[in-house]
XYZ file of N, CA and C in Angstrom:
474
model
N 20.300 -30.226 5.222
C 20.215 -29.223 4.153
C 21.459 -29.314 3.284
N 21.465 -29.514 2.080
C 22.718 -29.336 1.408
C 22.949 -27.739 0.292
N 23.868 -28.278 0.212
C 24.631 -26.725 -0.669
C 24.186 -26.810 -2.138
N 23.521 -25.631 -2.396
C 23.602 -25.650 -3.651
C 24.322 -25.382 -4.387
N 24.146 -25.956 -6.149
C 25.636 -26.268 -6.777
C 25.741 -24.633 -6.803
N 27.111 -24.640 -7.229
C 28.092 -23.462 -7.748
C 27.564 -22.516 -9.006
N 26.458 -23.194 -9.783
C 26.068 -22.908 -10.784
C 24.434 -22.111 -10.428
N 23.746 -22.994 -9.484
C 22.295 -22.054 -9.482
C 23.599 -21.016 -8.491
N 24.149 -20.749 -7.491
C 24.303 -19.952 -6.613
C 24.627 -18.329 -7.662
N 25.130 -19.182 -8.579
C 25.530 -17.812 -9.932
C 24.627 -17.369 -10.334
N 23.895 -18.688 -10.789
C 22.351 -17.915 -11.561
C 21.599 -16.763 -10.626
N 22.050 -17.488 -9.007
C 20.568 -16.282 -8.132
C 21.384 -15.551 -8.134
N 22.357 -15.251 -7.962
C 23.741 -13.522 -8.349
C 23.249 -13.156 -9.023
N 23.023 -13.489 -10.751
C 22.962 -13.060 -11.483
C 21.441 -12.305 -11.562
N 20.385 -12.767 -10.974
C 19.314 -12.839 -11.424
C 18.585 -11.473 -10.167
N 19.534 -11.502 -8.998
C 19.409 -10.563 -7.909
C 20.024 -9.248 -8.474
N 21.192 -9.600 -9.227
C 22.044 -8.220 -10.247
C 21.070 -7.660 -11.086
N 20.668 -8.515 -11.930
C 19.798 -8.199 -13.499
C 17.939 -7.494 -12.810
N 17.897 -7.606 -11.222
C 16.782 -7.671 -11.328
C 16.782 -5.887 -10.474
N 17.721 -5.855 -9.829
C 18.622 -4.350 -9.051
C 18.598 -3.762 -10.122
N 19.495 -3.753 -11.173
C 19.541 -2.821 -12.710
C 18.108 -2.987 -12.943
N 17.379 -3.786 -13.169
C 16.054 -3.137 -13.995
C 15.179 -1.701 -12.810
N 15.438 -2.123 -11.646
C 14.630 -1.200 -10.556
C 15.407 0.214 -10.538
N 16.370 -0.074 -11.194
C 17.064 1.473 -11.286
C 17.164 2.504 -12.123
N 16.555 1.422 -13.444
C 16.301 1.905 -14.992
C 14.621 2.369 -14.813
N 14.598 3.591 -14.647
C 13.345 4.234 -14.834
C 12.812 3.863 -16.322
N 12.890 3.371 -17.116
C 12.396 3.121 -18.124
C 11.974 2.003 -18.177
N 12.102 1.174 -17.408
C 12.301 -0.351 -17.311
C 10.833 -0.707 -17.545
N 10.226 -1.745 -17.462
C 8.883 -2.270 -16.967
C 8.644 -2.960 -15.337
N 9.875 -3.311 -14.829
C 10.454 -3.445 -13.835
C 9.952 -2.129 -12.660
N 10.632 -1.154 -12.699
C 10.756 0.031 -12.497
C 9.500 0.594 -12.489
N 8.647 0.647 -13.699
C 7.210 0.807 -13.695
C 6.470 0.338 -12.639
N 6.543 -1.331 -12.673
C 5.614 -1.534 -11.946
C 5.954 -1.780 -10.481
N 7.342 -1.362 -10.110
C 7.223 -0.905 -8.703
C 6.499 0.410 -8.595
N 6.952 1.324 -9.226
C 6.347 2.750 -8.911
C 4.788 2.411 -8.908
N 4.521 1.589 -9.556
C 2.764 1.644 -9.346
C 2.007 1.295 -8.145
N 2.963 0.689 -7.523
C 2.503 1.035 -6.059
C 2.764 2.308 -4.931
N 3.803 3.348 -5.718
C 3.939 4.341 -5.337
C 2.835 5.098 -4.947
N 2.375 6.125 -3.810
C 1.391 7.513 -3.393
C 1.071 8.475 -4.717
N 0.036 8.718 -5.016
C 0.260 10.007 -5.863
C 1.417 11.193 -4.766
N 2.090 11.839 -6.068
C 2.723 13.015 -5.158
C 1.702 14.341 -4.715
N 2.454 15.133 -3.650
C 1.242 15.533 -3.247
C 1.487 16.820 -4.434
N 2.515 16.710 -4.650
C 2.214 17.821 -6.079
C 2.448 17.416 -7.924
N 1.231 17.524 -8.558
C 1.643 17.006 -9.756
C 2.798 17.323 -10.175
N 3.721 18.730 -10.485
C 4.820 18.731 -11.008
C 5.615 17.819 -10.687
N 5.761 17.360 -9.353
C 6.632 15.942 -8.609
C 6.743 14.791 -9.678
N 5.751 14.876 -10.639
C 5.598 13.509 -11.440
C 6.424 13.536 -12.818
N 7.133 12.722 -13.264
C 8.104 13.051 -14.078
C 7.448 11.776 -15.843
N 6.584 11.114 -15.324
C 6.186 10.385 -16.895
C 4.873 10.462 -17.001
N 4.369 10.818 -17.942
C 3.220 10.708 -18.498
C 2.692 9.535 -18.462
N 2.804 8.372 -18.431
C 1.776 7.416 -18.163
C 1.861 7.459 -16.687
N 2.533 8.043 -15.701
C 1.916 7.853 -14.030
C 1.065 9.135 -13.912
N 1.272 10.390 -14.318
C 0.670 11.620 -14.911
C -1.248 10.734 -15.041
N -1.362 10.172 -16.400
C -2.381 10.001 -16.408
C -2.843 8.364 -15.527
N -2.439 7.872 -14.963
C -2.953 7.013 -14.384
C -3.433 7.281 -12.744
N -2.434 8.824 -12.432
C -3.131 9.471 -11.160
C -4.127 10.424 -11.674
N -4.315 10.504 -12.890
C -5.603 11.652 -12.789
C -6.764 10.787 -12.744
N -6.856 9.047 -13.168
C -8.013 8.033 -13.110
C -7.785 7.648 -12.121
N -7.105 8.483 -10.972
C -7.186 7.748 -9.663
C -8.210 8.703 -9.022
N -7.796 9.749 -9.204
C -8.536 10.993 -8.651
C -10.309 11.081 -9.141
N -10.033 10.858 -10.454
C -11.395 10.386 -11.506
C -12.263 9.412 -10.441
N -11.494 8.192 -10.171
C -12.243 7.661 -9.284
C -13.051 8.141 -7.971
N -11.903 8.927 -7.329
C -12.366 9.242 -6.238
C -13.267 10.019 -5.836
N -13.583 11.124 -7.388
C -14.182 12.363 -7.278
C -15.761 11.222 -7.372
N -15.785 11.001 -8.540
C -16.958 9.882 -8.476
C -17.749 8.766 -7.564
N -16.470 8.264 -6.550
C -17.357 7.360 -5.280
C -17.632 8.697 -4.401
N -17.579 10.070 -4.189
C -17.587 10.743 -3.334
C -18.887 11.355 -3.783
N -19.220 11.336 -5.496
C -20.065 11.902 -5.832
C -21.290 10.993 -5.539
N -21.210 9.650 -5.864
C -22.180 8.823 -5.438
C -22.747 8.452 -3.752
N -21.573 8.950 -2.871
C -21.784 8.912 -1.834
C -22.888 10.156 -1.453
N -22.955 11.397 -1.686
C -23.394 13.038 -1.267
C -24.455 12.347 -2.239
N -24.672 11.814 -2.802
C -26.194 11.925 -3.373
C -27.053 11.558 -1.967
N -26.676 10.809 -1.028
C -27.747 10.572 0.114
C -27.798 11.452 1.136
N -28.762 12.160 0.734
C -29.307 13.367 1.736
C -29.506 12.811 3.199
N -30.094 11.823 3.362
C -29.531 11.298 5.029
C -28.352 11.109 5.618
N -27.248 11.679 4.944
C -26.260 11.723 5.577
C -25.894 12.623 6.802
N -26.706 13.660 6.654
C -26.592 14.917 7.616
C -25.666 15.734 7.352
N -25.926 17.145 7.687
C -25.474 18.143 6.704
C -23.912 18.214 7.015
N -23.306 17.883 8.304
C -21.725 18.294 8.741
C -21.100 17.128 7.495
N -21.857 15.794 7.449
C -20.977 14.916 6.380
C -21.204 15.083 4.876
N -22.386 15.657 4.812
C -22.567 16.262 3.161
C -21.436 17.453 3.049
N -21.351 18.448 3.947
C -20.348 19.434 3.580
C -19.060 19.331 3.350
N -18.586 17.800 4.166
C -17.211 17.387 4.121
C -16.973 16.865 2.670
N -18.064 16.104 2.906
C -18.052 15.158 1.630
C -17.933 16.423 0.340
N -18.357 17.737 0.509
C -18.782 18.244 -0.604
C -17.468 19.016 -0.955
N -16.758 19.179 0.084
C -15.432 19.701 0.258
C -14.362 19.039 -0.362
N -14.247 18.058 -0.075
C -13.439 16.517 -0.288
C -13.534 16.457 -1.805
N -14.798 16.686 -2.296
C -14.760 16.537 -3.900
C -14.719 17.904 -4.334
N -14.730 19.338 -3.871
C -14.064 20.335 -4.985
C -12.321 20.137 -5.040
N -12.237 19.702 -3.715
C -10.197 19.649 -3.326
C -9.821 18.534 -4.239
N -10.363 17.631 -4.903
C -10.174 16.280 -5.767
C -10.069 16.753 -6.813
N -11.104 18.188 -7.424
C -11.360 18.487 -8.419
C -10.193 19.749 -8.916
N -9.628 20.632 -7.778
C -8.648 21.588 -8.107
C -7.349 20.079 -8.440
N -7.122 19.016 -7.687
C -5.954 18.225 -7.741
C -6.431 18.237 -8.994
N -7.402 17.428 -9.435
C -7.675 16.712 -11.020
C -6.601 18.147 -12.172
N -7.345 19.416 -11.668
C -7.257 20.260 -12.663
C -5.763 20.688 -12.881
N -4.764 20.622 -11.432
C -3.316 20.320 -11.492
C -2.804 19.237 -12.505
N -3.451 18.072 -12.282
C -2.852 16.879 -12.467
C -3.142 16.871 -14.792
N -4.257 17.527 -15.021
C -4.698 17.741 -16.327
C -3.566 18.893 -16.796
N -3.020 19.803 -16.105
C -2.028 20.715 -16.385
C -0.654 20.048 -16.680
N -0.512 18.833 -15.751
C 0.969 18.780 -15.820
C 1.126 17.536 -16.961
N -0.396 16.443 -17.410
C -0.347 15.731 -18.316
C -0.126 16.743 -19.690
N -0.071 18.141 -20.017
C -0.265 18.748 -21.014
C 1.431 19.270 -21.239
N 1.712 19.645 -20.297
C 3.512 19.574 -19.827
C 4.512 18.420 -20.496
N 3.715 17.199 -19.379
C 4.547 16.055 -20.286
C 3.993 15.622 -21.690
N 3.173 16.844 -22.598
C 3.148 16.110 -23.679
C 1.578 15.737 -24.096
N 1.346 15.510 -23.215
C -0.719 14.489 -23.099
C -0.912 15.047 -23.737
N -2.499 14.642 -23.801
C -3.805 15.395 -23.967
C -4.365 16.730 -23.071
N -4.385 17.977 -23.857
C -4.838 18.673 -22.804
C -6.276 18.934 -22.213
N -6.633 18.243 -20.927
C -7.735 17.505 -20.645
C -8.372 19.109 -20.113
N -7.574 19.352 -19.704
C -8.915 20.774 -19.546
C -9.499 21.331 -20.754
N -9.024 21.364 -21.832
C -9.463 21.822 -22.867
C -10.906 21.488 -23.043
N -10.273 20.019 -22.996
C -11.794 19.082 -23.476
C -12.904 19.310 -22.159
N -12.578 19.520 -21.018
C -13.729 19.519 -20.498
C -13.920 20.783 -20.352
N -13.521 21.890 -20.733
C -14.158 22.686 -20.908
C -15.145 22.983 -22.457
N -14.749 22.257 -22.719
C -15.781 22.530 -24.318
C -16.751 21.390 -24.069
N -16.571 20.114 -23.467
C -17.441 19.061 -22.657
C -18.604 20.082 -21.763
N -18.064 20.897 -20.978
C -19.045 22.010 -20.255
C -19.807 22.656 -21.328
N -19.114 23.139 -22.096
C -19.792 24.554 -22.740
C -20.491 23.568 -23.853
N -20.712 22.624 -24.106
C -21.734 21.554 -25.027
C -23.082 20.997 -23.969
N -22.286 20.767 -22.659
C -23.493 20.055 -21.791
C -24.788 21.629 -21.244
N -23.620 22.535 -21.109
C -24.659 23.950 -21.138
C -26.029 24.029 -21.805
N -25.157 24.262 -23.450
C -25.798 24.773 -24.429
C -27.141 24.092 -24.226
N -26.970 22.253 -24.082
C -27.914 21.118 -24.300
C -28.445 21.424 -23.326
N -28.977 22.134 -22.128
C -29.763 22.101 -21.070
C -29.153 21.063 -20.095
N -27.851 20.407 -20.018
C -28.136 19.123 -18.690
C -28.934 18.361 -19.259
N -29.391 17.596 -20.140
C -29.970 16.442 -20.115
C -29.435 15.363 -21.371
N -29.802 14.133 -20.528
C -28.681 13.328 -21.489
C -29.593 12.787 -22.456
N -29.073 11.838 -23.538
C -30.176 11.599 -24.871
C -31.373 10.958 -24.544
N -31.549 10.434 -23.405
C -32.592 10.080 -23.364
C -33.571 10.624 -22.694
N -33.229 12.198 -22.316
C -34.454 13.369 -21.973
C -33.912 13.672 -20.415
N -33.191 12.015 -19.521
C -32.727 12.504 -18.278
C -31.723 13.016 -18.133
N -31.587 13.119 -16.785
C -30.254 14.116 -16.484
C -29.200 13.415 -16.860
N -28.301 13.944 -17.600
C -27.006 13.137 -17.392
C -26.221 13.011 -16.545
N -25.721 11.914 -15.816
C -25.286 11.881 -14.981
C -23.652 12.415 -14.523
N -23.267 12.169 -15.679
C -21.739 12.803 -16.089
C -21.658 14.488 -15.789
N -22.640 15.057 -16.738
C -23.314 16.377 -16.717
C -23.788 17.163 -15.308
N -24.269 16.478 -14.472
C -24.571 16.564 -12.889
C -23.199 16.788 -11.945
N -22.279 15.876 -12.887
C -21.057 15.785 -11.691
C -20.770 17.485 -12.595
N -20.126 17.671 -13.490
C -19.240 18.831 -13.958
C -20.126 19.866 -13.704
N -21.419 20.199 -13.792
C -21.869 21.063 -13.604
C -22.472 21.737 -12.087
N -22.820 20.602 -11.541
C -23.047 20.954 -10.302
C -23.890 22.574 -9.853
N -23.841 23.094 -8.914
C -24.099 24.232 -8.630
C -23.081 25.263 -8.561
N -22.990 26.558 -9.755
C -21.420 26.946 -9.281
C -21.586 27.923 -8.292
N -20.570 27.947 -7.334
C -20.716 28.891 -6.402
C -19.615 29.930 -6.374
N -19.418 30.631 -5.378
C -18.129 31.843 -5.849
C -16.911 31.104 -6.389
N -16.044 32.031 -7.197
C -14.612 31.054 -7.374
C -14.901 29.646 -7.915
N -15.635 28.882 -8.371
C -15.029 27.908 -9.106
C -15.408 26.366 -7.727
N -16.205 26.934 -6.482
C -16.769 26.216 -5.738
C -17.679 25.437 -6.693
N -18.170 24.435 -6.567
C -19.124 23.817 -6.815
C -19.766 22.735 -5.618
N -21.132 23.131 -5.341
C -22.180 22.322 -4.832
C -22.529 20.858 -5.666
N -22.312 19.454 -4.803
C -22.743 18.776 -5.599
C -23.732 17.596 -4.705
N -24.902 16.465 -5.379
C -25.531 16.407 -4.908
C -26.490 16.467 -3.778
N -26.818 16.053 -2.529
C -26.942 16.628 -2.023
C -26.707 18.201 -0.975
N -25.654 18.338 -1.452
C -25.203 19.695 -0.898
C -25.847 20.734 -1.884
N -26.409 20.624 -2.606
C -27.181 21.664 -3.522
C -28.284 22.203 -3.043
N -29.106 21.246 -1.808
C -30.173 22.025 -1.245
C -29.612 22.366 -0.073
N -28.147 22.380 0.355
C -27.623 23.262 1.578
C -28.262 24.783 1.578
């Protein structure tokens, strides 16, 4: 094995230095895309930039949605429809945190819109332009139950 010259040994100094400062500079792109492998926090205020702000509320977006596609199968049996149905109102109070604190740092204030998104899909009866249900419309509207519960697919004939 031989020694490397005097010159790369500087360059990897240099390049181990320059690469420490970018991970420390929260502004960095560096810095970014470590944090993007970061947990959502378990509390939105915890989150301090608006683009991780909205890139955990399309995380949650996601999740509320494979959970919604999952409870559509009524053979699941009722103890895993209820979990399942649970699992997506607790996704949906996070979402409604996580839409609060994007309005904090600045965003879009996303509750706004889906509440006037609601009070349009109302008016229209639930059905999307082409006479069926909308499917979008199914998730937000759901069945409301006390408080801001909502029943969603199969858990609606619970």
């Amino acid at each position: 094995a031989t020694m490397a010259r005097p010159e790369e040994k500087a360059q990897a100094m240099l390049n181990k230095w320059v690469r420490m400062r970018e991970e420390s500079d929260p502004t960095s792109k560096l810095s970014r895309m470590s944090a993007r492998r970061e947990k959502r926090p378990f509390l939105a205020s915890h989150c301090e930039h608006l683009a991780d702000a909205e890139r955990f509320r399309r995380q949650i977006i996601g999740e509320i949605s494979d959970g919604i596609k999952k409870i559509q199968n009524a053979g699941l049996g009722e103890h895993a429809i209820r979990d399942l149905n649970d699992g997506i109102n607790k996704l949906m109070r996070e979402k409604y945190h996580w839409n609060r604190r994007i309005k904090e740092l600045g965003g879009t204030d996303h509750n706004k819109e889906e509440r006037k998104a609601m009070l349009l899909a109302e008016k229209e009866g639930g059905t999307a332009a082409d006479g069926g249900e909308d499917p979008q419309l199914a998730i937000g509207l759901g069945l409301k139950g006390s408080g801001g519960y909502r029943y969603f697919g199969a858990a609606k004939d619970l």
